């Protein structure tokens, strides 16, 4: 199994859920391509939605080639699986570039669907939409279904966040002591 | 609910499990006193075993007053619940102070008991023992039963680790830029 990160960016998203008013939130969207070579050679597109301010917010989409075929038919896409990730990323980038505009042409929308059969906050799924607004109407360019990560998913995700953060912390500690040492020496020199 | 941390230290522990040889590992032992006021006033002693190198290693013990009574009878303890935490911590400190000795008088031992009914690595329980070795025999001063945290426990534990680490990282970033700025200014001054 090999995982390549194609895109990872914090994006402004219009957040819709049943019980509250629409609001804008910042969600980190990570797009990865996972290549499995054994037992069969296959590629999966993994998309992960997370929130740097809420460690328990985790929505996953795993899109295999077969899943993509039904998505393609369903939503009338004209690209094939291998070209899809870059087209999807281009849409994310376009909406990212228009975030500060008052009426952006492209907008990301996340619709939270609380599933009625579960009552815990961990359940539910969500739909990420890329919507173009023209003078005439809203056009949905893409609509992707995400599942909320279960405890085990969130556990693994947090462990990897913790590892990255600890590495960065160690680097900073090192950098701080180096900086203090370097500048201390320079100060010493100029004083002499 | 109020939680007071009484002790938190990384300790050298003799680790015993069925399938491998005994080895020494470093386990962080955290002792907390949790006071609940509603619906009833009660105190629980929480002990947590974690491993800074393995984010999924988490063993918990929650000892209420009733649990303590049976522990007291079982193990012939002479202190009451309110005095127990400090006595337990004193034992931990004693073994900590003797860690570097070749033949320490007090030793911590952790015995991992894989429960046979589960096959995942998440199951099982473990026993933490404080053992005194005298010329005549091994004396078990205390033996506490821990349960491995489930996915939800580990998830919550990792979220709190991540928060602490992110706070520390932010502090370091701030400190680094301050240090660079301060020393840069001092350098400027001495050069003039």
Tab-separated table of C-alpha atoms in Angstrom:
chain	number	residue	atom	x	y	z
A	1	UNK	CA	0.000	0.000	0.000
A	2	UNK	CA	1.330	3.382	-1.002
A	3	UNK	CA	-0.355	6.687	-0.328
A	4	UNK	CA	0.428	9.845	-2.234
A	5	UNK	CA	-0.964	13.172	-1.047
A	6	UNK	CA	-2.228	15.148	-4.034
A	7	UNK	CA	-3.772	18.098	-2.212
A	8	UNK	CA	-4.269	19.336	1.338
A	9	UNK	CA	-5.686	22.759	2.057
A	10	UNK	CA	-7.942	24.506	4.558
A	11	UNK	CA	-10.937	25.763	2.611
A	12	UNK	CA	-13.891	27.975	3.352
A	13	UNK	CA	-17.039	25.897	3.163
A	14	UNK	CA	-20.701	26.780	3.533
A	15	UNK	CA	-21.886	24.420	6.247
A	16	UNK	CA	-25.504	23.330	6.265
A	17	UNK	CA	-27.101	21.209	8.934
A	18	UNK	CA	-30.704	20.644	9.860
A	19	UNK	CA	-30.770	22.228	13.294
A	20	UNK	CA	-28.782	25.390	12.714
A	21	UNK	CA	-28.484	28.229	10.283
A	22	UNK	CA	-26.051	27.999	7.405
A	23	UNK	CA	-22.636	29.262	8.348
A	24	UNK	CA	-19.168	29.438	6.859
A	25	UNK	CA	-16.531	27.194	8.397
A	26	UNK	CA	-12.959	26.278	7.534
A	27	UNK	CA	-12.527	22.626	6.663
A	28	UNK	CA	-9.283	20.973	5.674
A	29	UNK	CA	-9.688	18.914	2.518
A	30	UNK	CA	-7.027	16.279	1.902
A	31	UNK	CA	-6.947	14.313	-1.345
A	32	UNK	CA	-4.815	11.178	-1.457
A	33	UNK	CA	-4.252	8.482	-4.036
A	34	UNK	CA	-3.763	5.058	-2.538
A	35	UNK	CA	-2.149	2.359	-4.634
A	36	UNK	CA	-2.529	-1.227	-3.497
A	37	UNK	CA	-0.433	-3.847	-5.301
A	38	UNK	CA	-1.427	-6.996	-3.446
A	39	UNK	CA	-3.522	-9.130	-3.847
A	40	UNK	CA	-4.745	-7.075	-6.811
A	41	UNK	CA	-3.432	-3.887	-8.308
A	42	UNK	CA	-5.921	-1.150	-7.581
A	43	UNK	CA	-6.095	2.555	-6.998
A	44	UNK	CA	-8.417	4.358	-4.618
A	45	UNK	CA	-9.012	8.042	-4.266
A	46	UNK	CA	-9.226	8.968	-0.579
A	47	UNK	CA	-10.707	12.298	0.407
A	48	UNK	CA	-10.631	13.365	4.046
A	49	UNK	CA	-12.443	16.308	5.604
A	50	UNK	CA	-11.076	17.466	8.961
A	51	UNK	CA	-11.267	20.511	11.203
A	52	UNK	CA	-8.102	21.754	12.910
A	53	UNK	CA	-10.245	23.167	15.705
A	54	UNK	CA	-12.272	20.011	16.353
A	55	UNK	CA	-10.195	16.820	16.708
A	56	UNK	CA	-13.295	14.617	16.401
A	57	UNK	CA	-14.483	16.037	13.069
A	58	UNK	CA	-13.540	13.462	10.451
A	59	UNK	CA	-15.355	12.561	7.251
A	60	UNK	CA	-13.973	10.078	4.767
A	61	UNK	CA	-14.618	9.185	1.169
A	62	UNK	CA	-12.960	6.203	-0.458
A	63	UNK	CA	-13.580	6.120	-4.194
A	64	UNK	CA	-12.454	3.053	-6.112
A	65	UNK	CA	-12.604	2.634	-9.868
A	66	UNK	CA	-16.002	0.866	-9.731
A	67	UNK	CA	-17.447	3.489	-7.378
A	68	UNK	CA	-16.218	6.099	-9.818
A	69	UNK	CA	-18.067	4.473	-12.720
A	70	UNK	CA	-21.388	4.848	-10.950
A	71	UNK	CA	-20.521	8.399	-9.871
A	72	UNK	CA	-19.642	9.151	-13.497
A	73	UNK	CA	-22.958	7.849	-14.814
A	74	UNK	CA	-24.962	9.404	-11.987
A	75	UNK	CA	-23.484	12.871	-12.326
A	76	UNK	CA	-22.748	12.867	-16.045
A	77	UNK	CA	-18.986	13.283	-15.721
A	78	UNK	CA	-16.923	13.237	-18.895
A	79	UNK	CA	-13.504	12.377	-17.491
A	80	UNK	CA	-12.214	8.949	-16.559
A	81	UNK	CA	-10.920	7.792	-13.161
A	82	UNK	CA	-7.285	8.661	-13.819
A	83	UNK	CA	-8.113	12.256	-14.802
A	84	UNK	CA	-10.700	12.776	-12.065
A	85	UNK	CA	-8.437	13.668	-9.100
A	86	UNK	CA	-6.833	16.606	-10.927
A	87	UNK	CA	-10.218	17.886	-12.139
A	88	UNK	CA	-11.597	17.658	-8.608
A	89	UNK	CA	-8.541	19.460	-7.204
A	90	UNK	CA	-8.896	22.159	-9.883
A	91	UNK	CA	-12.454	22.785	-8.680
A	92	UNK	CA	-11.241	23.027	-5.064
A	93	UNK	CA	-8.505	25.446	-6.106
A	94	UNK	CA	-10.925	27.578	-8.054
A	95	UNK	CA	-13.288	27.960	-5.121
A	96	UNK	CA	-10.294	28.571	-2.807
A	97	UNK	CA	-9.137	31.432	-5.030
A	98	UNK	CA	-12.567	33.051	-4.812
A	99	UNK	CA	-13.040	32.706	-1.052
A	100	UNK	CA	-12.593	36.385	-0.294
A	101	UNK	CA	-14.984	37.563	-2.984
A	102	UNK	CA	-18.366	38.784	-1.928
A	103	UNK	CA	-20.216	36.685	-4.462
A	104	UNK	CA	-17.885	33.934	-5.533
A	105	UNK	CA	-18.617	32.081	-8.734
A	106	UNK	CA	-17.544	28.771	-7.225
A	107	UNK	CA	-18.507	27.760	-3.723
A	108	UNK	CA	-18.010	24.672	-1.589
A	109	UNK	CA	-20.968	23.443	0.379
A	110	UNK	CA	-21.072	20.722	3.010
A	111	UNK	CA	-24.449	19.302	3.928
A	112	UNK	CA	-24.501	17.311	7.154
A	113	UNK	CA	-27.104	14.574	7.156
A	114	UNK	CA	-27.706	13.237	10.642
A	115	UNK	CA	-28.748	9.671	10.159
A	116	UNK	CA	-31.935	9.070	12.093
A	117	UNK	CA	-31.076	5.532	13.171
A	118	UNK	CA	-28.125	6.632	15.315
A	119	UNK	CA	-28.135	9.159	18.079
A	120	UNK	CA	-24.441	9.546	18.848
A	121	UNK	CA	-22.519	12.472	17.455
A	122	UNK	CA	-20.280	10.025	15.645
A	123	UNK	CA	-22.894	8.880	13.204
A	124	UNK	CA	-24.159	10.514	10.107
A	125	UNK	CA	-22.835	11.318	6.724
A	126	UNK	CA	-22.258	14.437	4.751
A	127	UNK	CA	-22.247	15.649	1.183
A	128	UNK	CA	-19.581	17.933	-0.230
A	129	UNK	CA	-20.755	19.923	-3.228
A	130	UNK	CA	-18.933	22.190	-5.610
A	131	UNK	CA	-21.462	24.739	-6.749
A	132	UNK	CA	-21.196	27.335	-9.458
A	133	UNK	CA	-23.495	30.314	-9.227
A	134	UNK	CA	-24.330	32.091	-12.471
A	135	UNK	CA	-26.915	34.844	-12.958
A	136	UNK	CA	-29.480	32.236	-13.833
A	137	UNK	CA	-29.041	29.407	-11.302
A	138	UNK	CA	-26.904	27.253	-9.025
A	139	UNK	CA	-25.059	24.527	-10.880
A	140	UNK	CA	-23.731	21.538	-8.968
A	141	UNK	CA	-20.469	20.524	-10.626
A	142	UNK	CA	-19.809	17.691	-8.255
A	143	UNK	CA	-21.478	16.087	-5.257
A	144	UNK	CA	-19.549	13.605	-3.126
A	145	UNK	CA	-20.861	11.477	-0.256
A	146	UNK	CA	-18.775	11.224	2.901
A	147	UNK	CA	-19.087	8.992	5.953
A	148	UNK	CA	-18.256	10.142	9.442
A	149	UNK	CA	-15.192	8.308	10.762
A	150	UNK	CA	-15.906	5.884	13.600
A	151	UNK	CA	-13.896	5.808	16.844
A	152	UNK	CA	-11.232	3.613	15.305
A	153	UNK	CA	-10.842	5.925	12.267
A	154	UNK	CA	-10.649	9.018	14.478
A	155	UNK	CA	-8.142	7.262	16.757
A	156	UNK	CA	-5.820	6.530	13.817
A	157	UNK	CA	-6.243	10.005	12.374
A	158	UNK	CA	-5.417	11.639	15.730
A	159	UNK	CA	-2.383	9.406	16.209
A	160	UNK	CA	-1.000	10.607	12.870
A	161	UNK	CA	-1.779	14.265	13.727
A	162	UNK	CA	-0.024	13.801	17.053
A	163	UNK	CA	3.041	12.315	15.374
A	164	UNK	CA	3.309	15.200	12.889
A	165	UNK	CA	2.835	17.766	15.659
A	166	UNK	CA	5.405	16.112	17.920
A	167	UNK	CA	7.917	16.075	15.044
A	168	UNK	CA	7.268	19.736	14.367
A	169	UNK	CA	7.555	20.531	18.086
A	170	UNK	CA	10.915	18.722	18.276
A	171	UNK	CA	12.123	20.667	15.231
A	172	UNK	CA	11.064	23.963	16.847
A	173	UNK	CA	12.788	23.105	20.133
A	174	UNK	CA	15.945	22.359	18.189
A	175	UNK	CA	15.651	25.509	16.091
A	176	UNK	CA	15.057	27.638	19.202
A	177	UNK	CA	18.159	26.383	20.994
A	178	UNK	CA	20.224	26.771	17.781
A	179	UNK	CA	18.981	30.341	17.292
A	180	UNK	CA	19.743	31.255	20.889
A	181	UNK	CA	23.210	29.746	20.584
A	182	UNK	CA	24.009	31.357	17.187
A	183	UNK	CA	22.832	34.820	18.059
A	184	UNK	CA	24.498	34.579	21.475
A	185	UNK	CA	27.798	33.886	19.726
A	186	UNK	CA	27.310	36.736	17.241
A	187	UNK	CA	26.532	39.054	20.145
A	188	UNK	CA	29.713	37.898	21.883
A	189	UNK	CA	31.747	38.629	18.731
A	190	UNK	CA	30.411	42.123	18.103
A	191	UNK	CA	31.003	43.019	21.740
A	192	UNK	CA	34.661	42.123	21.542
B	1	UNK	CA	-16.689	16.811	37.561
B	2	UNK	CA	-13.272	18.058	38.600
B	3	UNK	CA	-10.027	16.294	37.896
B	4	UNK	CA	-6.853	16.970	39.833
B	5	UNK	CA	-3.574	15.497	38.635
B	6	UNK	CA	-1.645	14.147	41.610
B	7	UNK	CA	1.263	12.544	39.794
B	8	UNK	CA	2.506	12.064	36.227
B	9	UNK	CA	5.891	10.570	35.512
B	10	UNK	CA	7.590	8.292	32.998
B	11	UNK	CA	8.759	5.253	34.911
B	12	UNK	CA	10.895	2.243	34.144
B	13	UNK	CA	8.725	-0.850	34.280
B	14	UNK	CA	9.517	-4.529	33.879
B	15	UNK	CA	7.124	-5.629	31.130
B	16	UNK	CA	5.945	-9.221	31.071
B	17	UNK	CA	3.773	-10.720	28.366
B	18	UNK	CA	3.112	-14.302	27.419
B	19	UNK	CA	4.731	-14.400	24.003
B	20	UNK	CA	7.937	-12.503	24.592
B	21	UNK	CA	10.770	-12.283	27.047
B	22	UNK	CA	10.607	-9.877	29.948
B	23	UNK	CA	11.957	-6.470	29.065
B	24	UNK	CA	12.234	-3.030	30.577
B	25	UNK	CA	10.074	-0.321	29.070
B	26	UNK	CA	9.245	3.265	29.964
B	27	UNK	CA	5.592	3.786	30.825
B	28	UNK	CA	4.032	7.059	31.844
B	29	UNK	CA	1.940	6.669	34.989
B	30	UNK	CA	-0.622	9.396	35.629
B	31	UNK	CA	-2.604	9.484	38.870
B	32	UNK	CA	-5.680	11.688	38.986
B	33	UNK	CA	-8.369	12.298	41.564
B	34	UNK	CA	-11.773	12.893	40.041
B	35	UNK	CA	-14.438	14.560	42.151
B	36	UNK	CA	-18.039	14.271	41.013
B	37	UNK	CA	-20.587	16.404	42.824
B	38	UNK	CA	-23.736	15.551	40.942
B	39	UNK	CA	-25.938	13.518	41.307
B	40	UNK	CA	-23.935	12.201	44.269
B	41	UNK	CA	-20.710	13.391	45.796
B	42	UNK	CA	-18.054	10.852	45.032
B	43	UNK	CA	-14.341	10.578	44.474
B	44	UNK	CA	-12.606	8.234	42.080
B	45	UNK	CA	-8.942	7.560	41.732
B	46	UNK	CA	-8.006	7.354	38.045
B	47	UNK	CA	-4.719	5.805	37.047
B	48	UNK	CA	-3.614	5.886	33.420
B	49	UNK	CA	-0.725	4.028	31.849
B	50	UNK	CA	0.501	5.398	28.527
B	51	UNK	CA	3.545	5.151	26.296
B	52	UNK	CA	4.884	8.313	24.637
B	53	UNK	CA	6.259	6.156	21.823
B	54	UNK	CA	3.048	4.217	21.144
B	55	UNK	CA	-0.080	6.371	20.782
B	56	UNK	CA	-2.363	3.326	21.041
B	57	UNK	CA	-0.991	2.091	24.371
B	58	UNK	CA	-3.564	3.061	26.985
B	59	UNK	CA	-4.532	1.237	30.161
B	60	UNK	CA	-7.002	2.653	32.647
B	61	UNK	CA	-7.932	1.992	36.225
B	62	UNK	CA	-10.871	3.700	37.875
B	63	UNK	CA	-10.982	3.051	41.606
B	64	UNK	CA	-14.024	4.232	43.519
B	65	UNK	CA	-14.468	4.028	47.272
B	66	UNK	CA	-16.339	0.694	47.089
B	67	UNK	CA	-13.740	-0.796	44.724
B	68	UNK	CA	-11.110	0.339	47.191
B	69	UNK	CA	-12.790	-1.510	50.059
B	70	UNK	CA	-12.509	-4.824	48.251
B	71	UNK	CA	-8.937	-4.039	47.199
B	72	UNK	CA	-8.161	-3.234	50.834
B	73	UNK	CA	-9.558	-6.542	52.101
B	74	UNK	CA	-8.036	-8.533	49.260
B	75	UNK	CA	-4.543	-7.153	49.639
B	76	UNK	CA	-4.540	-6.471	53.359
B	77	UNK	CA	-4.029	-2.725	53.095
B	78	UNK	CA	-4.035	-0.700	56.308
B	79	UNK	CA	-4.798	2.765	54.921
B	80	UNK	CA	-8.175	4.175	53.976
B	81	UNK	CA	-9.285	5.539	50.621
B	82	UNK	CA	-8.313	9.164	51.319
B	83	UNK	CA	-4.767	8.209	52.296
B	84	UNK	CA	-4.304	5.629	49.537
B	85	UNK	CA	-3.342	7.914	46.620
B	86	UNK	CA	-0.360	9.405	48.464
B	87	UNK	CA	0.824	5.976	49.619
B	88	UNK	CA	0.564	4.651	46.087
B	89	UNK	CA	2.464	7.659	44.737
B	90	UNK	CA	5.127	7.205	47.422
B	91	UNK	CA	5.665	3.641	46.172
B	92	UNK	CA	5.952	4.907	42.575
B	93	UNK	CA	8.447	7.562	43.655
B	94	UNK	CA	10.503	5.064	45.591
B	95	UNK	CA	10.821	2.722	42.631
B	96	UNK	CA	11.549	5.727	40.375
B	97	UNK	CA	14.429	6.789	42.610
B	98	UNK	CA	15.956	3.323	42.372
B	99	UNK	CA	15.603	2.899	38.596
B	100	UNK	CA	19.306	3.263	37.862
B	101	UNK	CA	20.403	0.790	40.533
B	102	UNK	CA	21.554	-2.625	39.417
B	103	UNK	CA	19.378	-4.437	41.923
B	104	UNK	CA	16.667	-2.031	43.009
B	105	UNK	CA	14.805	-2.771	46.194
B	106	UNK	CA	11.520	-1.604	44.678
B	107	UNK	CA	10.518	-2.483	41.154
B	108	UNK	CA	7.443	-1.863	39.014
B	109	UNK	CA	6.161	-4.762	37.005
B	110	UNK	CA	3.443	-4.762	34.367
B	111	UNK	CA	1.942	-8.088	33.401
B	112	UNK	CA	-0.039	-8.045	30.169
B	113	UNK	CA	-2.853	-10.566	30.133
B	114	UNK	CA	-4.171	-11.116	26.625
B	115	UNK	CA	-7.766	-12.046	27.046
B	116	UNK	CA	-8.442	-15.211	25.101
B	117	UNK	CA	-11.921	-14.240	23.944
B	118	UNK	CA	-10.708	-11.319	21.844
B	119	UNK	CA	-8.129	-11.390	19.131
B	120	UNK	CA	-7.584	-7.709	18.429
B	121	UNK	CA	-4.651	-5.883	19.918
B	122	UNK	CA	-7.081	-3.570	21.677
B	123	UNK	CA	-8.367	-6.137	24.091
B	124	UNK	CA	-6.808	-7.477	27.210
B	125	UNK	CA	-5.989	-6.221	30.590
B	126	UNK	CA	-2.872	-5.759	32.584
B	127	UNK	CA	-1.666	-5.819	36.158
B	128	UNK	CA	0.680	-3.241	37.607
B	129	UNK	CA	2.628	-4.504	40.608
B	130	UNK	CA	4.930	-2.758	43.016
B	131	UNK	CA	7.402	-5.397	44.130
B	132	UNK	CA	9.996	-5.235	46.863
B	133	UNK	CA	12.892	-7.623	46.619
B	134	UNK	CA	14.629	-8.545	49.874
B	135	UNK	CA	17.310	-11.216	50.355
B	136	UNK	CA	14.611	-13.713	51.158
B	137	UNK	CA	11.819	-13.168	48.638
B	138	UNK	CA	9.737	-10.930	46.362
B	139	UNK	CA	7.047	-9.046	48.215
B	140	UNK	CA	4.108	-7.613	46.306
B	141	UNK	CA	3.193	-4.342	48.007
B	142	UNK	CA	0.387	-3.569	45.621
B	143	UNK	CA	-1.241	-5.147	42.587
B	144	UNK	CA	-3.660	-3.118	40.460
B	145	UNK	CA	-5.800	-4.341	37.584
B	146	UNK	CA	-5.981	-2.199	34.447
B	147	UNK	CA	-8.213	-2.408	31.398
B	148	UNK	CA	-7.008	-1.571	27.908
B	149	UNK	CA	-8.742	1.533	26.624
B	150	UNK	CA	-11.171	0.932	23.762
B	151	UNK	CA	-11.195	2.968	20.539
B	152	UNK	CA	-13.314	5.685	22.094
B	153	UNK	CA	-11.017	5.993	25.151
B	154	UNK	CA	-7.912	6.113	22.959
B	155	UNK	CA	-9.574	8.688	20.705
B	156	UNK	CA	-10.280	11.004	23.644
B	157	UNK	CA	-6.825	10.480	25.116
B	158	UNK	CA	-5.137	11.297	21.783
B	159	UNK	CA	-7.293	14.404	21.318
B	160	UNK	CA	-6.087	15.714	24.682
B	161	UNK	CA	-2.447	14.850	23.844
B	162	UNK	CA	-2.845	16.659	20.521
B	163	UNK	CA	-4.257	19.731	22.232
B	164	UNK	CA	-1.393	19.911	24.735
B	165	UNK	CA	1.179	19.398	21.984
B	166	UNK	CA	-0.396	22.032	19.715
B	167	UNK	CA	-0.410	24.522	22.623
B	168	UNK	CA	3.226	23.778	23.325
B	169	UNK	CA	4.065	24.087	19.632
B	170	UNK	CA	2.340	27.485	19.439
B	171	UNK	CA	4.278	28.622	22.527
B	172	UNK	CA	7.554	27.524	20.909
B	173	UNK	CA	6.752	29.300	17.629
B	174	UNK	CA	6.068	32.445	19.586
B	175	UNK	CA	9.185	32.063	21.710
B	176	UNK	CA	11.319	31.452	18.609
B	177	UNK	CA	10.135	34.584	16.830
B	178	UNK	CA	10.548	36.623	20.042
B	179	UNK	CA	14.069	35.314	20.545
B	180	UNK	CA	15.032	36.092	16.954
B	181	UNK	CA	13.592	39.587	17.281
B	182	UNK	CA	15.190	40.323	20.706
B	183	UNK	CA	18.624	39.099	19.836
B	184	UNK	CA	18.446	40.798	16.449
B	185	UNK	CA	17.804	44.089	18.225
B	186	UNK	CA	20.611	43.529	20.735
B	187	UNK	CA	22.933	42.750	17.839
B	188	UNK	CA	21.878	45.970	16.141
B	189	UNK	CA	22.594	47.970	19.306
B	190	UNK	CA	26.042	46.560	19.966
B	191	UNK	CA	27.023	47.183	16.360
B	192	UNK	CA	26.193	50.873	16.598
